[in-house]
Structures are given as structure tokens and as C-alpha cells.
PDB file of C-alpha atoms in Angstrom:
ATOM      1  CA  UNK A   1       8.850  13.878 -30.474  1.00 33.00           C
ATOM      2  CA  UNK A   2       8.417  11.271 -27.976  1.00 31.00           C
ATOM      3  CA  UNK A   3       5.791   8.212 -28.548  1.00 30.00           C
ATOM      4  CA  UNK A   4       3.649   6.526 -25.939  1.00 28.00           C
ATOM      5  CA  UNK A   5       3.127   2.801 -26.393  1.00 29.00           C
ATOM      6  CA  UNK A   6       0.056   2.278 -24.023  1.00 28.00           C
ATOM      7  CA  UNK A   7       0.218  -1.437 -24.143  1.00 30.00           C
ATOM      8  CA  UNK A   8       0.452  -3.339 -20.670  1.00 33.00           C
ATOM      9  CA  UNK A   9       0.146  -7.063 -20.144  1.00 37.00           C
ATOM     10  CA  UNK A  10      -1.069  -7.941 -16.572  1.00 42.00           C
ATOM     11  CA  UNK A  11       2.184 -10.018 -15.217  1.00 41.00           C
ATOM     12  CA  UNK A  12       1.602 -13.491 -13.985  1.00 44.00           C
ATOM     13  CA  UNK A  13       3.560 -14.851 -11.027  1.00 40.00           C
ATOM     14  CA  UNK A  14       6.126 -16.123 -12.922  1.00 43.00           C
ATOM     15  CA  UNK A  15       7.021 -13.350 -14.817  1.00 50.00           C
ATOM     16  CA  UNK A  16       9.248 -10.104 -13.457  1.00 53.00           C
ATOM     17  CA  UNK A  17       8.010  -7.319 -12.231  1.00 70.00           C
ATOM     18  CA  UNK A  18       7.766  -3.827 -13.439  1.00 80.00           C
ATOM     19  CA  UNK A  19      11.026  -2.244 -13.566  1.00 87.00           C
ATOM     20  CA  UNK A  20      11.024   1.735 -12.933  1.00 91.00           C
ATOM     21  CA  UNK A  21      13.592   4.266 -13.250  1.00 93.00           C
ATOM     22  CA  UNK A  22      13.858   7.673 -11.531  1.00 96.00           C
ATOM     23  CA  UNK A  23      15.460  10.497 -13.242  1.00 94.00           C
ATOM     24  CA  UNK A  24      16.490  13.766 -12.545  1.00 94.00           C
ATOM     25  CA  UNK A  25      19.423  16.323 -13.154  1.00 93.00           C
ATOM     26  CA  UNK A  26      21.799  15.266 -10.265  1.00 95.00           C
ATOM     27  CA  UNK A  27      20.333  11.875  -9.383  1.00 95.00           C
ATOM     28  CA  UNK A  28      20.937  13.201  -5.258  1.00 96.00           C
ATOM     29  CA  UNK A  29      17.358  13.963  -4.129  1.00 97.00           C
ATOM     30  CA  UNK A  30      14.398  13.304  -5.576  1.00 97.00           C
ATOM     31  CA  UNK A  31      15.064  10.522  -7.793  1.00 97.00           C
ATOM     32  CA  UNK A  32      17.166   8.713  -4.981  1.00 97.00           C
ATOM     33  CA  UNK A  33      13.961   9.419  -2.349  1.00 98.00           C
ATOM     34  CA  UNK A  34      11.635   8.110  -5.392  1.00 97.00           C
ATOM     35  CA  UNK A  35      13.649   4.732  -6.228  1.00 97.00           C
ATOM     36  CA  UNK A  36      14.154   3.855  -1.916  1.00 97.00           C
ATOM     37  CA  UNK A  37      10.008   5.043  -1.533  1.00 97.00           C
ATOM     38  CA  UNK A  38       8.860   2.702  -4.617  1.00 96.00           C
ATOM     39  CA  UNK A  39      11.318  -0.296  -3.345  1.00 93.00           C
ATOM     40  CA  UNK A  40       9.780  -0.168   0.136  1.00 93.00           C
ATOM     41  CA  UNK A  41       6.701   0.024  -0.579  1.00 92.00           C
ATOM     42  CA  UNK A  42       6.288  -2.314  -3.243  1.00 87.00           C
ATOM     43  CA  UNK A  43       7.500  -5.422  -1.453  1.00 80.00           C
ATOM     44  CA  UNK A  44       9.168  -6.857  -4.575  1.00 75.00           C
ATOM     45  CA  UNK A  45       6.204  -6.679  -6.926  1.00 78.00           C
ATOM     46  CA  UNK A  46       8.646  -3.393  -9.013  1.00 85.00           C
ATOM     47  CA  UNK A  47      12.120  -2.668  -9.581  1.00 89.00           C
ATOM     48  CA  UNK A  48      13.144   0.526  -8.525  1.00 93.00           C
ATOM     49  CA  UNK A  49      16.453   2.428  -9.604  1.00 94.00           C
ATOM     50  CA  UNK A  50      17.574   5.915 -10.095  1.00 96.00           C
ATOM     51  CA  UNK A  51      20.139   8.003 -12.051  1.00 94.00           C
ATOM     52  CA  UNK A  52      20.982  11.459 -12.977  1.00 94.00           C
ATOM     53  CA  UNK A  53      21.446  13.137 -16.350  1.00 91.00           C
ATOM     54  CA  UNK A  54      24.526  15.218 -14.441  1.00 93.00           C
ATOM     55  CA  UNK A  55      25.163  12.950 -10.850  1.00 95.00           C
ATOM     56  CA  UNK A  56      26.731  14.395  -8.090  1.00 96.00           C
ATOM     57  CA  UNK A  57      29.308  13.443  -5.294  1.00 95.00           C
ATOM     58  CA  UNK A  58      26.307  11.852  -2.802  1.00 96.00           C
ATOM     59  CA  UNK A  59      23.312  11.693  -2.255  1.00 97.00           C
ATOM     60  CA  UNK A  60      21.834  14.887  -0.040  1.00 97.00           C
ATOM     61  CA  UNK A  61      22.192  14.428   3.543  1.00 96.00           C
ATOM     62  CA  UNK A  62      18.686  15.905   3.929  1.00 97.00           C
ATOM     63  CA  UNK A  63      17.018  13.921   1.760  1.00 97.00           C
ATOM     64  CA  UNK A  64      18.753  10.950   3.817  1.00 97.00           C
ATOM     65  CA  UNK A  65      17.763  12.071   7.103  1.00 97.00           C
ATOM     66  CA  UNK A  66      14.467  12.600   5.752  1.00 97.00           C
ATOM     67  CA  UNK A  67      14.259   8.996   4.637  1.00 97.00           C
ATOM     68  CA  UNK A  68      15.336   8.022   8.119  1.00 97.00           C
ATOM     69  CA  UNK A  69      12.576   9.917   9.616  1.00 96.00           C
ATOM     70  CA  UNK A  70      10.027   8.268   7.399  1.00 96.00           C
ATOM     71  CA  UNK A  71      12.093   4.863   8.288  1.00 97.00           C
ATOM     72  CA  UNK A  72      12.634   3.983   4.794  1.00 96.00           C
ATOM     73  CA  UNK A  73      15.759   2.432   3.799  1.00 95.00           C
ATOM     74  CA  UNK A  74      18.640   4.395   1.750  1.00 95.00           C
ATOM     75  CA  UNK A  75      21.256   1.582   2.003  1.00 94.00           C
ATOM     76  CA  UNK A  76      23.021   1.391  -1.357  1.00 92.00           C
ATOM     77  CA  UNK A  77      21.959   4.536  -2.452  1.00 95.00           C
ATOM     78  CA  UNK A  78      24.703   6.450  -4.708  1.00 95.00           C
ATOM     79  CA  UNK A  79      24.504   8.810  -7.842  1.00 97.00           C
ATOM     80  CA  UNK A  80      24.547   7.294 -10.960  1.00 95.00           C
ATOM     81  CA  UNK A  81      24.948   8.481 -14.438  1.00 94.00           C
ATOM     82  CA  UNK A  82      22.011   7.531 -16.894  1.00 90.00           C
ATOM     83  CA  UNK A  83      24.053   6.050 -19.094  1.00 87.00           C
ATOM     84  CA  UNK A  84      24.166   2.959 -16.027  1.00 87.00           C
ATOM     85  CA  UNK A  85      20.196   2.906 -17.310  1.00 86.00           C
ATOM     86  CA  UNK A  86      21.073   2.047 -20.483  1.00 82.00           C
ATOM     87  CA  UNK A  87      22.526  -0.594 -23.000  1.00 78.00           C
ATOM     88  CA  UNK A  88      22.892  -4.396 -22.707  1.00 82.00           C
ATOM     89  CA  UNK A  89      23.702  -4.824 -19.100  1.00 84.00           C
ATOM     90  CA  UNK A  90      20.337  -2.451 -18.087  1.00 84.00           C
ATOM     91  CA  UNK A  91      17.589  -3.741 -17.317  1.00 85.00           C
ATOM     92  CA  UNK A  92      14.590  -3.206 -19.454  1.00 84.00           C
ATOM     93  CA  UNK A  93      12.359  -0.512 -18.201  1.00 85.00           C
ATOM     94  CA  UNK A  94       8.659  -0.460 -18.321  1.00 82.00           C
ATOM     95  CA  UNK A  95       9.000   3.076 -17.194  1.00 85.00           C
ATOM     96  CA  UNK A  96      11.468   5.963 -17.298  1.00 89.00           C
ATOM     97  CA  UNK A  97       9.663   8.884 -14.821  1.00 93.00           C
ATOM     98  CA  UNK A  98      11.462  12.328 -14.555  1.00 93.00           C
ATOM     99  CA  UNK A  99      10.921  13.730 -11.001  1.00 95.00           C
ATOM    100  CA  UNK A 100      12.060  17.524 -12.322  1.00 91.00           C
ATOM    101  CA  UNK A 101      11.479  19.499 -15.348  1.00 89.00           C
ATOM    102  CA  UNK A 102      15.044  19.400 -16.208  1.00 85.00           C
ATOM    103  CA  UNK A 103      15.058  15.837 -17.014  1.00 86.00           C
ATOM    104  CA  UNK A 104      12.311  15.653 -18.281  1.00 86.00           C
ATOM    105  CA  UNK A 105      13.120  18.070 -21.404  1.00 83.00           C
ATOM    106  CA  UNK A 106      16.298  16.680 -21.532  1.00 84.00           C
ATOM    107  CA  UNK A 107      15.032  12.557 -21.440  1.00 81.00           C
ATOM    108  CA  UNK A 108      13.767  12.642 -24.957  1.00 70.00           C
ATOM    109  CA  UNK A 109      17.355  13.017 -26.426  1.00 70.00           C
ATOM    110  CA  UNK A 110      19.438  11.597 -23.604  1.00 69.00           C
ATOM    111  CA  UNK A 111      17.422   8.305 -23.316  1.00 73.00           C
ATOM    112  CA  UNK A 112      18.498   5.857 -25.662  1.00 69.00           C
ATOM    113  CA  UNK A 113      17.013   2.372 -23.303  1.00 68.00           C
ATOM    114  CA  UNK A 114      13.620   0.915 -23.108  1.00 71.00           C
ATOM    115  CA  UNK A 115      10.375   2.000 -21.542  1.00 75.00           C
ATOM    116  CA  UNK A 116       7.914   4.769 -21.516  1.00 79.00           C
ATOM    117  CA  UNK A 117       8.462   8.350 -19.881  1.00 84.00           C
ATOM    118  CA  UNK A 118       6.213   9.586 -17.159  1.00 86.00           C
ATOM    119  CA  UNK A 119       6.797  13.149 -15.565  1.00 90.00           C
ATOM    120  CA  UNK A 120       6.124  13.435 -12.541  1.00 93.00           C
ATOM    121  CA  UNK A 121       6.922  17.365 -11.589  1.00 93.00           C
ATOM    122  CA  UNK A 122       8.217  17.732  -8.169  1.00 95.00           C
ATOM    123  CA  UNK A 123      10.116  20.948  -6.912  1.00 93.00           C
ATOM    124  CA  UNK A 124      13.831  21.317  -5.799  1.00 94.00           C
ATOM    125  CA  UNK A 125      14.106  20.597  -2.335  1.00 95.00           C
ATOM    126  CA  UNK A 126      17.783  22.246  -2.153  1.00 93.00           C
ATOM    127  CA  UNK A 127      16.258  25.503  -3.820  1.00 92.00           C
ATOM    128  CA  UNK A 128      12.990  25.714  -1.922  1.00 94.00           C
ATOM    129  CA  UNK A 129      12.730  28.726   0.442  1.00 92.00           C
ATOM    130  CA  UNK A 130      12.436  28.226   4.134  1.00 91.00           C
ATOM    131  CA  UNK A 131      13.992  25.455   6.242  1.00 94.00           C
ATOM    132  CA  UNK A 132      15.749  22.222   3.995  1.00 95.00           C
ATOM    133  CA  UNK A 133      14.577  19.534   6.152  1.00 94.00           C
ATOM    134  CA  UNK A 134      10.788  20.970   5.693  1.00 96.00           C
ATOM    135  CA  UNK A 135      11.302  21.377   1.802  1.00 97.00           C
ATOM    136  CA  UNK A 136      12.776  17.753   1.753  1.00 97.00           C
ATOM    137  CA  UNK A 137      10.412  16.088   3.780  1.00 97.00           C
ATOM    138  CA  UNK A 138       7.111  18.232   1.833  1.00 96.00           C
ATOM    139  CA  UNK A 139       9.282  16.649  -1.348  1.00 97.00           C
ATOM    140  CA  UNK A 140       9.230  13.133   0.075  1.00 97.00           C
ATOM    141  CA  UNK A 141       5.652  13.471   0.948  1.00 97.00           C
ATOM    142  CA  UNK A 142       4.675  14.452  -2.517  1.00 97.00           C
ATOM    143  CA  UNK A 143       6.718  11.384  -3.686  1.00 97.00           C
ATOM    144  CA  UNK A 144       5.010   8.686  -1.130  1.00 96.00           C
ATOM    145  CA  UNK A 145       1.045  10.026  -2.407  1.00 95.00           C
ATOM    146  CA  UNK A 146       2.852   9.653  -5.880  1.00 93.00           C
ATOM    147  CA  UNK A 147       4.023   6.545  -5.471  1.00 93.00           C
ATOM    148  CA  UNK A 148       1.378   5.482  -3.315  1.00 90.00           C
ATOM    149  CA  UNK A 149      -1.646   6.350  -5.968  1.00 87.00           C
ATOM    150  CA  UNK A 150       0.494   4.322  -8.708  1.00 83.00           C
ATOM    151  CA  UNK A 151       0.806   0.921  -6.443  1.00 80.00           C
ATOM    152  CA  UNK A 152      -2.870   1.384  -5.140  1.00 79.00           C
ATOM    153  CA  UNK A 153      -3.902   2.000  -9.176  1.00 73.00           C
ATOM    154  CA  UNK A 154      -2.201  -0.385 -10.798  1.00 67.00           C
ATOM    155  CA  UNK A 155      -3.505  -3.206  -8.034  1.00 64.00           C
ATOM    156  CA  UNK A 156      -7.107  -2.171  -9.074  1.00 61.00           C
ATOM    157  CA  UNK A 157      -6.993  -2.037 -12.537  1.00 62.00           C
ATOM    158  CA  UNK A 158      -3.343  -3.726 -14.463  1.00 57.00           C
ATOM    159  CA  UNK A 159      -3.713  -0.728 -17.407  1.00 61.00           C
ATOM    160  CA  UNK A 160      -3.396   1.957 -15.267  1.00 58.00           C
ATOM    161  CA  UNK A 161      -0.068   2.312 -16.386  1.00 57.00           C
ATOM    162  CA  UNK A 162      -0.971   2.251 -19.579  1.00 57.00           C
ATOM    163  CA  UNK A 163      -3.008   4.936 -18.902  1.00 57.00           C
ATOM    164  CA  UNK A 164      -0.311   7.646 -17.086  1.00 54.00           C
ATOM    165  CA  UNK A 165       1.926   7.036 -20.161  1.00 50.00           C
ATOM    166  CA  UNK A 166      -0.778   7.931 -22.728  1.00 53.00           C
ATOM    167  CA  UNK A 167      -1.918  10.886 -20.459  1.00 52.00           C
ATOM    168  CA  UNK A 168       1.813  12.291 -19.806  1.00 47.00           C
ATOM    169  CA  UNK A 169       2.008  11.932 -23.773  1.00 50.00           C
ATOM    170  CA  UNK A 170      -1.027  13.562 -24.307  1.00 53.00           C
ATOM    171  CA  UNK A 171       0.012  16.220 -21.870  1.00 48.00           C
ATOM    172  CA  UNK A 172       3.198  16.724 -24.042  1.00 46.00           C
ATOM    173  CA  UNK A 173       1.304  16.963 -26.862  1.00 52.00           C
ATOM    174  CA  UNK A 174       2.953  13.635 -28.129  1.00 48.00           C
ATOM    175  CA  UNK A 175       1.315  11.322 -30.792  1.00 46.00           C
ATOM    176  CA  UNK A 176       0.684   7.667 -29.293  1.00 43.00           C
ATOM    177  CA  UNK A 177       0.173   4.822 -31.562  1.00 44.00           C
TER     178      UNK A 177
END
């Protein structure tokens, strides 16, 4: 069973900022549209990567053109196995958040590095019915009011953070100290 540790110091100038990382089964949707959304939109003040738990060949080219229609910026994005997330050359996460319910059962034993897991439960853009570039844009949507509500939060109070890990723990059923 997974622990929480709410604990959150409000970072001062000099210090680094939060560092996030996305995670989902193939690391070639929704965690790739997550970590390009966060990096945009938070102008430096958090670190935003992805990887996959089982990465494939490239990242989806709906989920690209769907970043290019929102005019967010995929350059460097590439699959990447978890294990890239973890170990001495990582960087230390704050937070590890699982954008599909794969991951997320899987994270508790596959995560070996720092930080505190967040799910955030999105669907499968490549399996939704109907058009892909609708299911991939609704997807990319979701993730922007996401990712939106957790910069706008965490501006107005420094322990809202703090706060989604104990919830997502509590959600889980997990014991936080």
C-alpha cells in the first residue's frame, strides 16, 4: 500500500520548481499531451516530463496534431520508459500523476523514484468511439482544465498539493502519515 506524505514547503525564488511526471501505459498520448500542456502553461515555475510503463514507437500523430491545433509545443517529445524517471540521474519528483487506470495500478510496484502519486483518470483517446481527432482533442481538453485547476490552485494557496496527494490517497484507501 502506497503512503501519502502531505508535506509541501512554499518554494522561494531561489529554489527549483516543482518537478512532475506523467505516466501512462504507452507514454504516446496522454501523458505526452499532459507533460507539453503543464510546460506551456507553467512558464518555468514546474518541470514537466513523461514516460510509459510499456512506450511505444512515437508519439500519436493525433494527439500531435491536436497539440498543434491548441498551438502548444510537442518539440522533443518521444516515448520513454519509466525506468528514465528513475535512479540517480532522475530528477526528484514532487509528483508522479497517472493519466490512465493502467498506470496507475501498476505505479505502486513499478515506481521505485521520489514523489507522491496523483491519478488523474482520463480515457483512451485511441479506443474512444467516434472520430480520433474529437476523442483526442475532448482528451486534451480534459488535460488543460486539469492542469489548469492545479496551476490556478496551487498559486492561491502553496498546500494545495498537499492536499490532491492526501485526497488521491484517501481515495485509494491509502494510510497517510
Amino acid at each position: 500500500m502506497v503512503k501519502a506524505i502531505c508535506v509541501i514547503k512554499q518554494l522561494t525564488s531561489d529554489e527549483a520548481p516543482l518537478t512532475i511526471v506523467f505516466i501512462d501505459r504507452e507514454n504516446t498520448a496522454r501523458s505526452q499531451m499532459a507533460e507539453a500542456i503543464l510546460r506551456s502553461r507553467s512558464r518555468g515555475r514546474v518541470r514537466s516530463f513523461s514516460a510509459g510503463l510499456e512506450p511505444g514507437g512515437a508519439v500519436d500523430d493525433d494527439a500531435l496534431g491536436s497539440m498543434a491545433a491548441a498551438r502548444v509545443s510537442t518539440e522533443g517529445l518521444t516515448p520513454k520508459p519509466i525506468d528514465t524517471c528513475m535512479g540517480p540521474e532522475a530528477p526528484a519528483f514532487d509528483f508522479v500523476i497517472t493519466v490512465c487506470d493502467d498506470a496507475a495500478d501498476a505505479i505502486v510496484e513499478a515506481w521505485s523514484g521520489p514523489g507522491r502519486h496523483v491519478h488523474w483518470p482520463m480515457e483512451n483517446p485511441a479506443t474512444m468511439s467516434g472520430s480520433r481527432r474529437v476523442a483526442f482533442d475532448h482528451v486534451r481538453r480534459k488535460l488543460e482544465a486539469a492542469i489548469d485547476n492545479l496551476i490556478r490552485s496551487a498559486r492561491a494557496d502553496p498546500l494545495v498539493l498537499a492536499r490532491l496527494a492526501r485526497d488521491a490517497a484517501d481515495e485509494r484507501g491509502d494510510v497517510s502519515d
